């Protein structure tokens, strides 16, 4: 059994508030969360590859999010020639 970090009463109120949001605002919240995840992933990549260029970091991020095969197909690079 997992320990809850949020009081069940508070969680119920939060869920109710989210349900009451208009669709555009829910989409905006999801977009902000995706941006935050992207920033965290890039920060982790910068930490692991401090000498990588911004282009290399973008490719590494694409591989994390899409997988090597799809990222290579979308961005038109050959993973066999590049060490990503």
XYZ file of C-alpha atoms in Angstrom:
84
model
C 0.000 0.000 0.000
C 1.425 3.350 -0.986
C 1.512 6.299 1.357
C -0.462 9.309 0.181
C 1.298 12.653 0.270
C -1.958 14.617 -0.097
C -4.797 14.639 2.373
C -7.747 12.784 0.736
C -10.102 15.726 1.431
C -7.720 18.150 -0.261
C -7.235 15.758 -3.172
C -11.010 15.587 -3.644
C -11.201 19.401 -3.761
C -8.320 19.579 -6.267
C -9.929 16.991 -8.545
C -13.214 18.875 -8.385
C -11.452 22.124 -9.310
C -9.720 20.467 -12.261
C -13.007 19.003 -13.490
C -14.571 22.468 -13.391
C -11.865 24.060 -15.556
C -12.811 24.913 -19.132
C -11.164 22.670 -21.749
C -8.831 25.414 -23.000
C -7.435 25.894 -19.499
C -6.884 22.148 -19.036
C -4.968 22.145 -22.334
C -2.934 25.122 -21.182
C -2.028 23.318 -17.934
C -0.959 20.204 -19.853
C 1.146 22.366 -22.184
C 2.881 23.985 -19.210
C 3.619 20.570 -17.695
C 5.085 19.348 -20.995
C 7.296 22.459 -21.183
C 8.478 21.872 -17.607
C 9.289 18.221 -18.399
C 11.224 19.297 -21.499
C 13.222 21.838 -19.477
C 14.024 19.235 -16.812
C 15.080 16.702 -19.448
C 17.329 19.269 -21.141
C 18.865 20.216 -17.785
C 19.643 16.546 -17.169
C 21.182 16.198 -20.627
C 23.283 19.342 -20.127
C 24.518 17.899 -16.848
C 25.419 14.553 -18.466
C 26.893 16.096 -21.639
C 28.405 19.441 -20.588
C 30.327 19.878 -23.859
C 27.444 19.038 -26.210
C 26.193 21.682 -28.597
C 22.576 22.843 -28.547
C 21.947 20.807 -31.716
C 23.344 17.662 -30.068
C 21.202 18.290 -27.001
C 18.071 18.686 -29.154
C 18.836 15.370 -30.864
C 19.429 13.646 -27.535
C 16.137 15.060 -26.252
C 14.353 13.801 -29.380
C 15.807 10.334 -28.782
C 14.586 10.418 -25.162
C 11.064 11.437 -26.160
C 10.613 9.601 -29.448
C 13.127 6.768 -29.468
C 16.202 6.568 -31.680
C 14.505 5.212 -34.811
C 11.621 7.710 -34.937
C 13.828 10.664 -33.947
C 16.259 9.788 -36.761
C 13.412 9.511 -39.246
C 11.802 12.800 -38.229
C 14.999 14.856 -38.025
C 16.706 13.218 -41.013
C 19.977 12.127 -39.414
C 21.710 8.789 -39.455
C 22.192 7.400 -35.945
C 24.794 5.011 -37.388
C 26.976 7.976 -38.365
C 26.261 10.124 -35.333
C 26.795 9.047 -31.744
C 23.531 10.232 -30.235
